[in-house]
Amino acid sequence: MTNFIDKHYEKITWFILLLGFILLFVANEYLSIALFSYLIIKAIKFRKSIRTRLQKTPRSTMIIYALGMVVLIVALTVTMLASGSFIKKHTIPGLLQSVYIIVVLIGSMFFYAWFMEFLVKVWNKKTSK
């Protein structure tokens, strides 16, 4: 199975992206399946680099990243629940809801990456003294 994915990675990726784009307009409730499939295909394709990265990362850094991810998930849950009630109250169209979710997720991804790098640098300076 992994050999098949390695061989046809480009075609599978484009198919999943096209399917996700179609589902965005046709059936929003199935969009999570396309997104999850895309993540799985990406993880399988880059499994060797993920494994080497995890082996080279110290345990303290992994714990910092894991705790940061938990905090991020909690913050996103609170944000989405609060904004969901606002969206429901004002009956905002589905396309704008999707755009809002994309902006929030991409913004939180960049903030998470920046903040975790900053936190790890601070932690490494603290432990090296």
PDB file of C-alpha atoms in Angstrom:
ATOM      1  CA  MET A   1       0.000   0.000   0.000  1.00  0.00           C
ATOM      2  CA  THR A   2       2.764   2.451   0.853  1.00  0.00           C
ATOM      3  CA  ASN A   3       4.529   1.667  -2.419  1.00  0.00           C
ATOM      4  CA  PHE A   4       1.322   2.483  -4.295  1.00  0.00           C
ATOM      5  CA  ILE A   5       1.018   5.802  -2.452  1.00  0.00           C
ATOM      6  CA  ASP A   6       4.694   6.615  -3.084  1.00  0.00           C
ATOM      7  CA  LYS A   7       4.275   5.867  -6.789  1.00  0.00           C
ATOM      8  CA  HIS A   8       0.986   7.723  -7.341  1.00  0.00           C
ATOM      9  CA  TYR A   9       1.274  10.427  -4.671  1.00  0.00           C
ATOM     10  CA  GLU A  10       0.725  13.386  -7.037  1.00  0.00           C
ATOM     11  CA  LYS A  11      -2.393  11.896  -8.622  1.00  0.00           C
ATOM     12  CA  ILE A  12      -3.912  10.902  -5.285  1.00  0.00           C
ATOM     13  CA  THR A  13      -3.214  14.331  -3.807  1.00  0.00           C
ATOM     14  CA  TRP A  14      -4.801  16.180  -6.714  1.00  0.00           C
ATOM     15  CA  PHE A  15      -7.805  13.850  -6.614  1.00  0.00           C
ATOM     16  CA  ILE A  16      -8.327  14.477  -2.885  1.00  0.00           C
ATOM     17  CA  LEU A  17      -7.945  18.251  -3.349  1.00  0.00           C
ATOM     18  CA  LEU A  18     -10.451  18.251  -6.218  1.00  0.00           C
ATOM     19  CA  LEU A  19     -12.838  16.115  -4.180  1.00  0.00           C
ATOM     20  CA  GLY A  20     -12.466  18.477  -1.213  1.00  0.00           C
ATOM     21  CA  PHE A  21     -13.155  21.505  -3.418  1.00  0.00           C
ATOM     22  CA  ILE A  22     -16.297  19.874  -4.799  1.00  0.00           C
ATOM     23  CA  LEU A  23     -17.432  18.813  -1.323  1.00  0.00           C
ATOM     24  CA  LEU A  24     -16.957  22.386  -0.096  1.00  0.00           C
ATOM     25  CA  PHE A  25     -19.878  23.471  -2.271  1.00  0.00           C
ATOM     26  CA  VAL A  26     -21.937  20.288  -2.428  1.00  0.00           C
ATOM     27  CA  ALA A  27     -21.746  18.493   0.919  1.00  0.00           C
ATOM     28  CA  ASN A  28     -19.896  20.309   3.716  1.00  0.00           C
ATOM     29  CA  GLU A  29     -20.535  17.492   6.175  1.00  0.00           C
ATOM     30  CA  TYR A  30     -18.217  15.155   4.233  1.00  0.00           C
ATOM     31  CA  LEU A  31     -15.379  17.641   3.903  1.00  0.00           C
ATOM     32  CA  SER A  32     -13.650  16.296   7.012  1.00  0.00           C
ATOM     33  CA  ILE A  33     -13.204  12.919   5.288  1.00  0.00           C
ATOM     34  CA  ALA A  34     -11.320  14.558   2.418  1.00  0.00           C
ATOM     35  CA  LEU A  35      -9.172  16.614   4.807  1.00  0.00           C
ATOM     36  CA  PHE A  36      -8.350  13.577   6.951  1.00  0.00           C
ATOM     37  CA  SER A  37      -7.488  11.551   3.832  1.00  0.00           C
ATOM     38  CA  TYR A  38      -5.159  14.313   2.671  1.00  0.00           C
ATOM     39  CA  LEU A  39      -3.378  14.330   6.039  1.00  0.00           C
ATOM     40  CA  ILE A  40      -3.007  10.546   6.014  1.00  0.00           C
ATOM     41  CA  ILE A  41      -1.559  10.543   2.476  1.00  0.00           C
ATOM     42  CA  LYS A  42       0.868  13.337   3.448  1.00  0.00           C
ATOM     43  CA  ALA A  43       1.971  11.447   6.570  1.00  0.00           C
ATOM     44  CA  ILE A  44       2.522   8.237   4.609  1.00  0.00           C
ATOM     45  CA  LYS A  45       4.503  10.032   1.911  1.00  0.00           C
ATOM     46  CA  PHE A  46       6.827  11.760   4.381  1.00  0.00           C
ATOM     47  CA  ARG A  47       6.985   8.937   6.943  1.00  0.00           C
ATOM     48  CA  LYS A  48      10.782   8.640   6.805  1.00  0.00           C
ATOM     49  CA  SER A  49      11.415  12.328   7.459  1.00  0.00           C
ATOM     50  CA  ILE A  50       8.799  12.324  10.237  1.00  0.00           C
ATOM     51  CA  ARG A  51      10.477   9.328  11.866  1.00  0.00           C
ATOM     52  CA  THR A  52      13.971  10.851  11.704  1.00  0.00           C
ATOM     53  CA  ARG A  53      12.693  14.185  13.007  1.00  0.00           C
ATOM     54  CA  LEU A  54      11.009  12.491  15.958  1.00  0.00           C
ATOM     55  CA  GLN A  55      14.145  10.481  16.732  1.00  0.00           C
ATOM     56  CA  LYS A  56      16.313  13.612  16.724  1.00  0.00           C
ATOM     57  CA  THR A  57      13.966  15.716  18.868  1.00  0.00           C
ATOM     58  CA  PRO A  58      14.656  15.663  22.632  1.00  0.00           C
ATOM     59  CA  ARG A  59      11.859  14.478  24.922  1.00  0.00           C
ATOM     60  CA  SER A  60      11.558  17.849  26.677  1.00  0.00           C
ATOM     61  CA  THR A  61      10.946  19.568  23.345  1.00  0.00           C
ATOM     62  CA  MET A  62       8.334  16.960  22.389  1.00  0.00           C
ATOM     63  CA  ILE A  63       6.558  17.536  25.704  1.00  0.00           C
ATOM     64  CA  ILE A  64       6.551  21.304  25.108  1.00  0.00           C
ATOM     65  CA  TYR A  65       5.079  20.801  21.629  1.00  0.00           C
ATOM     66  CA  ALA A  66       2.469  18.339  22.924  1.00  0.00           C
ATOM     67  CA  LEU A  67       1.339  20.660  25.718  1.00  0.00           C
ATOM     68  CA  GLY A  68       1.233  23.550  23.260  1.00  0.00           C
ATOM     69  CA  MET A  69      -0.955  21.479  20.941  1.00  0.00           C
ATOM     70  CA  VAL A  70      -3.366  20.716  23.791  1.00  0.00           C
ATOM     71  CA  VAL A  71      -3.586  24.423  24.630  1.00  0.00           C
ATOM     72  CA  LEU A  72      -4.114  25.236  20.937  1.00  0.00           C
ATOM     73  CA  ILE A  73      -6.932  22.691  20.637  1.00  0.00           C
ATOM     74  CA  VAL A  74      -8.639  24.084  23.734  1.00  0.00           C
ATOM     75  CA  ALA A  75      -8.300  27.662  22.448  1.00  0.00           C
ATOM     76  CA  LEU A  76      -9.624  26.716  19.006  1.00  0.00           C
ATOM     77  CA  THR A  77     -12.539  24.832  20.545  1.00  0.00           C
ATOM     78  CA  VAL A  78     -13.550  27.848  22.625  1.00  0.00           C
ATOM     79  CA  THR A  79     -13.102  30.169  19.636  1.00  0.00           C
ATOM     80  CA  MET A  80     -15.134  27.977  17.295  1.00  0.00           C
ATOM     81  CA  LEU A  81     -17.944  27.478  19.806  1.00  0.00           C
ATOM     82  CA  ALA A  82     -18.207  31.199  20.504  1.00  0.00           C
ATOM     83  CA  SER A  83     -18.045  32.162  16.849  1.00  0.00           C
ATOM     84  CA  GLY A  84     -20.416  29.325  15.929  1.00  0.00           C
ATOM     85  CA  SER A  85     -23.174  30.867  17.993  1.00  0.00           C
ATOM     86  CA  PHE A  86     -22.491  34.233  16.330  1.00  0.00           C
ATOM     87  CA  ILE A  87     -22.607  32.616  12.881  1.00  0.00           C
ATOM     88  CA  LYS A  88     -25.854  30.805  13.694  1.00  0.00           C
ATOM     89  CA  LYS A  89     -27.429  33.971  15.094  1.00  0.00           C
ATOM     90  CA  HIS A  90     -26.628  36.030  11.996  1.00  0.00           C
ATOM     91  CA  THR A  91     -27.178  33.223   9.426  1.00  0.00           C
ATOM     92  CA  ILE A  92     -23.901  33.690   7.568  1.00  0.00           C
ATOM     93  CA  PRO A  93     -23.655  31.753   4.244  1.00  0.00           C
ATOM     94  CA  GLY A  94     -21.763  28.456   4.114  1.00  0.00           C
ATOM     95  CA  LEU A  95     -18.981  29.740   1.864  1.00  0.00           C
ATOM     96  CA  LEU A  96     -18.146  32.563   4.273  1.00  0.00           C
ATOM     97  CA  GLN A  97     -18.224  30.101   7.158  1.00  0.00           C
ATOM     98  CA  SER A  98     -15.673  27.936   5.347  1.00  0.00           C
ATOM     99  CA  VAL A  99     -13.471  30.947   4.604  1.00  0.00           C
ATOM    100  CA  TYR A 100     -13.645  31.980   8.261  1.00  0.00           C
ATOM    101  CA  ILE A 101     -12.649  28.493   9.426  1.00  0.00           C
ATOM    102  CA  ILE A 102      -9.753  28.371   6.957  1.00  0.00           C
ATOM    103  CA  VAL A 103      -8.456  31.775   8.089  1.00  0.00           C
ATOM    104  CA  VAL A 104      -8.694  30.820  11.769  1.00  0.00           C
ATOM    105  CA  LEU A 105      -6.953  27.468  11.233  1.00  0.00           C
ATOM    106  CA  ILE A 106      -4.141  28.861   9.100  1.00  0.00           C
ATOM    107  CA  GLY A 107      -3.625  31.781  11.477  1.00  0.00           C
ATOM    108  CA  SER A 108      -3.511  29.480  14.469  1.00  0.00           C
ATOM    109  CA  MET A 109      -1.073  27.180  12.654  1.00  0.00           C
ATOM    110  CA  PHE A 110       1.356  30.039  12.004  1.00  0.00           C
ATOM    111  CA  PHE A 111       0.977  31.364  15.548  1.00  0.00           C
ATOM    112  CA  TYR A 112       1.538  27.876  16.989  1.00  0.00           C
ATOM    113  CA  ALA A 113       4.701  27.329  14.922  1.00  0.00           C
ATOM    114  CA  TRP A 114       6.109  30.750  15.831  1.00  0.00           C
ATOM    115  CA  PHE A 115       5.246  30.544  19.522  1.00  0.00           C
ATOM    116  CA  MET A 116       6.528  26.983  19.936  1.00  0.00           C
ATOM    117  CA  GLU A 117       9.866  27.868  18.330  1.00  0.00           C
ATOM    118  CA  PHE A 118      10.125  30.855  20.677  1.00  0.00           C
ATOM    119  CA  LEU A 119       9.212  28.717  23.689  1.00  0.00           C
ATOM    120  CA  VAL A 120      11.719  25.996  22.779  1.00  0.00           C
ATOM    121  CA  LYS A 121      14.489  28.600  22.366  1.00  0.00           C
ATOM    122  CA  VAL A 122      13.673  30.046  25.779  1.00  0.00           C
ATOM    123  CA  TRP A 123      13.598  26.542  27.293  1.00  0.00           C
ATOM    124  CA  ASN A 124      16.941  25.615  25.714  1.00  0.00           C
ATOM    125  CA  LYS A 125      18.571  28.827  27.010  1.00  0.00           C
ATOM    126  CA  LYS A 126      17.184  28.155  30.466  1.00  0.00           C
ATOM    127  CA  THR A 127      18.419  24.548  30.594  1.00  0.00           C
ATOM    128  CA  SER A 128      21.840  25.320  29.096  1.00  0.00           C
ATOM    129  CA  LYS A 129      22.729  27.734  31.942  1.00  0.00           C
TER     130      LYS A 129
END
